[in-house]
Amino acid sequence: MKGRRTSGARRRLFERENELLLLEGMLDDLCGTGPEGETAASSGGLLAVSGAAGLGKTSLLAEVRREAVARGCTLLTARGGEQENRVAFHVVRQLVQPVLAAAGESEHRRILGTWYDIVAPAVGLVAVPGGSPDPQGVRDGLDWLVTRFAVEHTPVVLIVDDAHWADEESLTWLSSFALRAAELPILIVAAYRPEELPVQASEFRRLAERHGSRPVTLAPLSPHAVGRLVHDVLQNGGDDLFSRECWALTGGNPFEAVELIAKIRERNIKPHYANAAELRELASSARGSGLVERLERLGPSPVRLAWAVAILGTAVDPHMASSVGGLGAEESVDAIQRLREARILAGRAGDPDRLDFFHPLVGTAVYRAIPPAMRVAMHGQAAVCVTEAGLGPTVAARHLLEMHPEDDRWAVQQLRAAARECMRAGAPEAARRCLARALREPPALEERAEVLFELGCSALLNEPATTVNHLQAALEEPELEPALREAITYRLAQALAHTDRMGEAAELVAVEGRSSTNPRTRLRMQAEGFTWNAFRADEEDSAARSRRLARLSDHLTTRGMAERYILGLRAWDAMVRGEPAAVALAYAEEALGDGLSWTDEEWGFEVPVLVALTFMYCDQPGRADELFSKGIAECENRGWRGAHLSFGLTLLGYIRFCRGRLAEAEDLVHGGLRIADRVGQRIPAQWFALGILIEILLARGRVDEAQDLSDRYNYGQVVPNAVVYPDSETVYSELLLARGLRSDAEQRLRAVGRRLDRRGMRNPAWCPWRPLLAEALAQADPAEAQKVADEGVELARRFGTAGAIGRALHAAAKVATGAKSLKLLAEAVQHLERSPSAYELACALVDHGTALSRAGLPQDASELLIRGMENAVGCGADALAARARDELAASGLRPLRLRAVGTDSLTAQEKTAADRAARGWENTRIAEELGIRERAVELLLSGVFRKIGTDRAGLPELLRHTEGRPVPGMPPH
């Protein structure tokens, strides 16, 4: 029966009883077996087994394997290899390939689903060429695959032996996936030598501590245990002094003790202390130079075969070992037999045709004993053999990396091909190693720039500074093909931007554009220049750039990708500068055309993101929501789950925030911040996420939590060199205002104003520093506060969206008094009702109701306060809802039971009103058809705008673009 204990059949392991009991208990937990054999809840876990070489880790794992099989568990097993530790996903492939081996491509696609193109190259399946998923995307896909397997084949035991030799890609994945083991029906057992874990395995080293316990650390055997072993194996007694000498010579190391006792038996040495002198020679033959001498005594053929196995690694094909060792068939068979008899090679259970060393210590000693020149030559022969056997360039590259540079074109081709495979598998570091080695070969002069370019691209995600060096060298190569030169320039500018060198990126593309004779290249470089300058925080003449961009946009006659990117940048620039929203939207529509890809590696995703955000700032967040959802799906389908996905989730959260969906927004931005933290510190993706999350927390009334977040990341103390939105200084000032620190906020906001005005960035919808400054000044200098607020209203009216005007009027009302304040609040509500800004409308309603109540107009106030409270609850603005409720109570008005404020679907009347408004009907005509008052139509449409995320002007376009698909908030026809 599955889960039943089988300890009675256990193989004897000396002094490992505690470890075996622990493992049995974990298997009981996995199989849902209680202490008395009753059924219990199943739970997975992780066990790390630590110990020096030879202490019996593999034997302990063999017991786990035997016990798991006896209980009916499914096994996934792998072993790190000293020679394979630089082969990307070598361990992962051992784990999953047996599961996938029996199926064809159609079944693989069914199993992997949408993850197929992302994960298939990493696990060694044939996948569609092209595309380079980022490493995190591949790890997420592997999580999905193993999780699915664990659920479908429960319970699962995953065993990794010699994890210290696991490749970096596999170990990184295992370290993150193992954290979830307790939540799944899977037990992960990993054995490793702690002193040999590489530096990059720090996460793996911390695994046990994360799980609240330390690794199971194996100790050497005691003198008593070695004595029992001597007695059991030799079966003819033996005195205690002889046994103690065996222990002293081996240090209680089980492998060395077993080897020594086996040789004692082979030589028929009597186990008496009088024969102890003979033990030293025998003990030395089990390791190091003594083992090598023992190998050499077997003769040249066994030596060469052993060397070949050491070169090739684990689970070696005998025919390939013969070829690498230069042996004939009969000679090879004889050598294998002699090596097994000498306990240098082991017989593999279940796979006798594969060759492995008797113990990894033996393999290490043999490999190190190969003369250096012979070792290099044999790696070269191995590279040829594995290539001829069809094992692919990645396997060949492992051997080529061990060879000396020889100006070999074939080696360069193999290394470049291996690098392409590694990039497709999501292993850029492995690709970088191959290309760096190809560069040292070296490649032919006409090929050198291509290798440098590929090397630079491989390091872009992990080492952008290194990328800069390689690409600068590539750009200096003579006689570059124009297409290659353009590609190098684009990538170099991108790398400079990623290393916070926006100015250099802009200057690079400007120089390249001026020197190119190709009109398309010049236009492309102009587009790149406009892009990087738009993100520069230190741009000196933004006005001149805007004028050039406007002139160029107006003279474009075609609509290729470069032209569309320029139009997209023009749309963004128009919006940021506060030109009429209709102008920005017209350019955005032209740029968008039939869609802009987020994963076009030739063009980047910056401009598609700016185009989508232009719709958001222009009161059409529903359109932006749609574009971002598509872009995020595109990134996920390509396996881009690093900075691109972080930006996508974060900015989608910002869009939802602008639509008044605060809880959704918070979840999305938290997701974006988690990814950004994983990618790096103080990077643009992190600044974006922090600013937006602080704004959301403030809107939900959680000021202390926002301050804690700011303190944790030192937000507000460091000004980014790139333009981020929302502007970090403005967000921090908003936090200061929420804490009552008006003077500090005022100083910062004045600095923001000087910085942005100098650049012509005056749109209050993009950066509301003026309304915030007015609030900061309200008590100390009411006159200046009113002046600043009025400037904000004027700029908002110039921009022209209902949301921007309503927010500006609301801010002006806060610093006005008496009847003027009431008038501004009423006007603010009217404008916000015509916008998709649900949270801002709720704020204005509550403030207007509060002002009316305090002006002695409780009946007028009650309707506004109740509407504001309902809208605040619908937005997830808990503090605002509580304030409205308190104001109603303070006014002597008993809060009514809240009406449900839907945020996901339109009522039948709202749907009809939306349809008629999209056709251009006036409110009076809609009211006549529906048989209701015109004010009721205004409220119906206000609900429509908030629910589907657009103003009235954007309603026809949103419906047109979603024709045949459900509109957000609208039921299908």
PDB file of C-alpha atoms in Angstrom, residues 54 249-250 253-263 267 279-295 297 342-344 358-363 365-366:
ATOM      1  CA  GLY A  54      33.120  10.001   1.329  1.00  0.00           C
ATOM      2  CA  LEU A 249      44.106   5.737   8.899  1.00  0.00           C
ATOM      3  CA  THR A 250      40.741   6.615   7.365  1.00  0.00           C
ATOM      4  CA  ASN A 253      35.502   8.241   6.501  1.00  0.00           C
ATOM      5  CA  PRO A 254      33.053   5.505   5.408  1.00  0.00           C
ATOM      6  CA  PHE A 255      34.240   5.387   1.782  1.00  0.00           C
ATOM      7  CA  GLU A 256      37.901   5.094   2.737  1.00  0.00           C
ATOM      8  CA  ALA A 257      37.121   2.594   5.501  1.00  0.00           C
ATOM      9  CA  VAL A 258      35.141   0.352   3.133  1.00  0.00           C
ATOM     10  CA  GLU A 259      37.875   0.584   0.485  1.00  0.00           C
ATOM     11  CA  LEU A 260      40.582  -0.260   3.005  1.00  0.00           C
ATOM     12  CA  ILE A 261      38.699  -3.252   4.410  1.00  0.00           C
ATOM     13  CA  ALA A 262      37.980  -4.530   0.878  1.00  0.00           C
ATOM     14  CA  LYS A 263      41.697  -4.452   0.072  1.00  0.00           C
ATOM     15  CA  ARG A 267      45.114  -9.499   0.057  1.00  0.00           C
ATOM     16  CA  LEU A 279      47.541  -0.951   6.250  1.00  0.00           C
ATOM     17  CA  ARG A 280      49.224   2.379   5.485  1.00  0.00           C
ATOM     18  CA  GLU A 281      50.067   1.421   1.897  1.00  0.00           C
ATOM     19  CA  LEU A 282      46.584   0.038   1.360  1.00  0.00           C
ATOM     20  CA  ALA A 283      44.924   3.145   2.811  1.00  0.00           C
ATOM     21  CA  SER A 284      46.862   5.470   0.529  1.00  0.00           C
ATOM     22  CA  SER A 285      45.756   3.535  -2.547  1.00  0.00           C
ATOM     23  CA  ALA A 286      42.130   4.567  -1.963  1.00  0.00           C
ATOM     24  CA  ARG A 287      42.757   8.231  -2.653  1.00  0.00           C
ATOM     25  CA  GLY A 288      45.022  10.743  -4.364  1.00  0.00           C
ATOM     26  CA  SER A 289      48.411   9.626  -5.629  1.00  0.00           C
ATOM     27  CA  GLY A 290      47.987   6.146  -4.218  1.00  0.00           C
ATOM     28  CA  LEU A 291      44.843   5.621  -6.291  1.00  0.00           C
ATOM     29  CA  VAL A 292      46.645   6.889  -9.399  1.00  0.00           C
ATOM     30  CA  GLU A 293      49.486   4.468  -8.838  1.00  0.00           C
ATOM     31  CA  ARG A 294      46.979   1.659  -8.478  1.00  0.00           C
ATOM     32  CA  LEU A 295      45.391   2.714 -11.780  1.00  0.00           C
ATOM     33  CA  ARG A 297      49.561  -0.673 -12.483  1.00  0.00           C
ATOM     34  CA  ALA A 342      39.795  -2.693  -9.394  1.00  0.00           C
ATOM     35  CA  ARG A 343      36.840  -0.710  -8.020  1.00  0.00           C
ATOM     36  CA  ILE A 344      37.730   2.286 -10.180  1.00  0.00           C
ATOM     37  CA  PHE A 358      33.081   3.896  -8.333  1.00  0.00           C
ATOM     38  CA  HIS A 359      32.977   7.111  -6.316  1.00  0.00           C
ATOM     39  CA  PRO A 360      33.219  10.799  -7.294  1.00  0.00           C
ATOM     40  CA  LEU A 361      36.495  10.975  -5.341  1.00  0.00           C
ATOM     41  CA  VAL A 362      37.950   8.460  -7.771  1.00  0.00           C
ATOM     42  CA  GLY A 363      36.828  10.516 -10.778  1.00  0.00           C
ATOM     43  CA  ALA A 365      41.678  11.961  -8.668  1.00  0.00           C
ATOM     44  CA  VAL A 366      41.812  10.446 -12.164  1.00  0.00           C
TER      45      VAL A 366
END
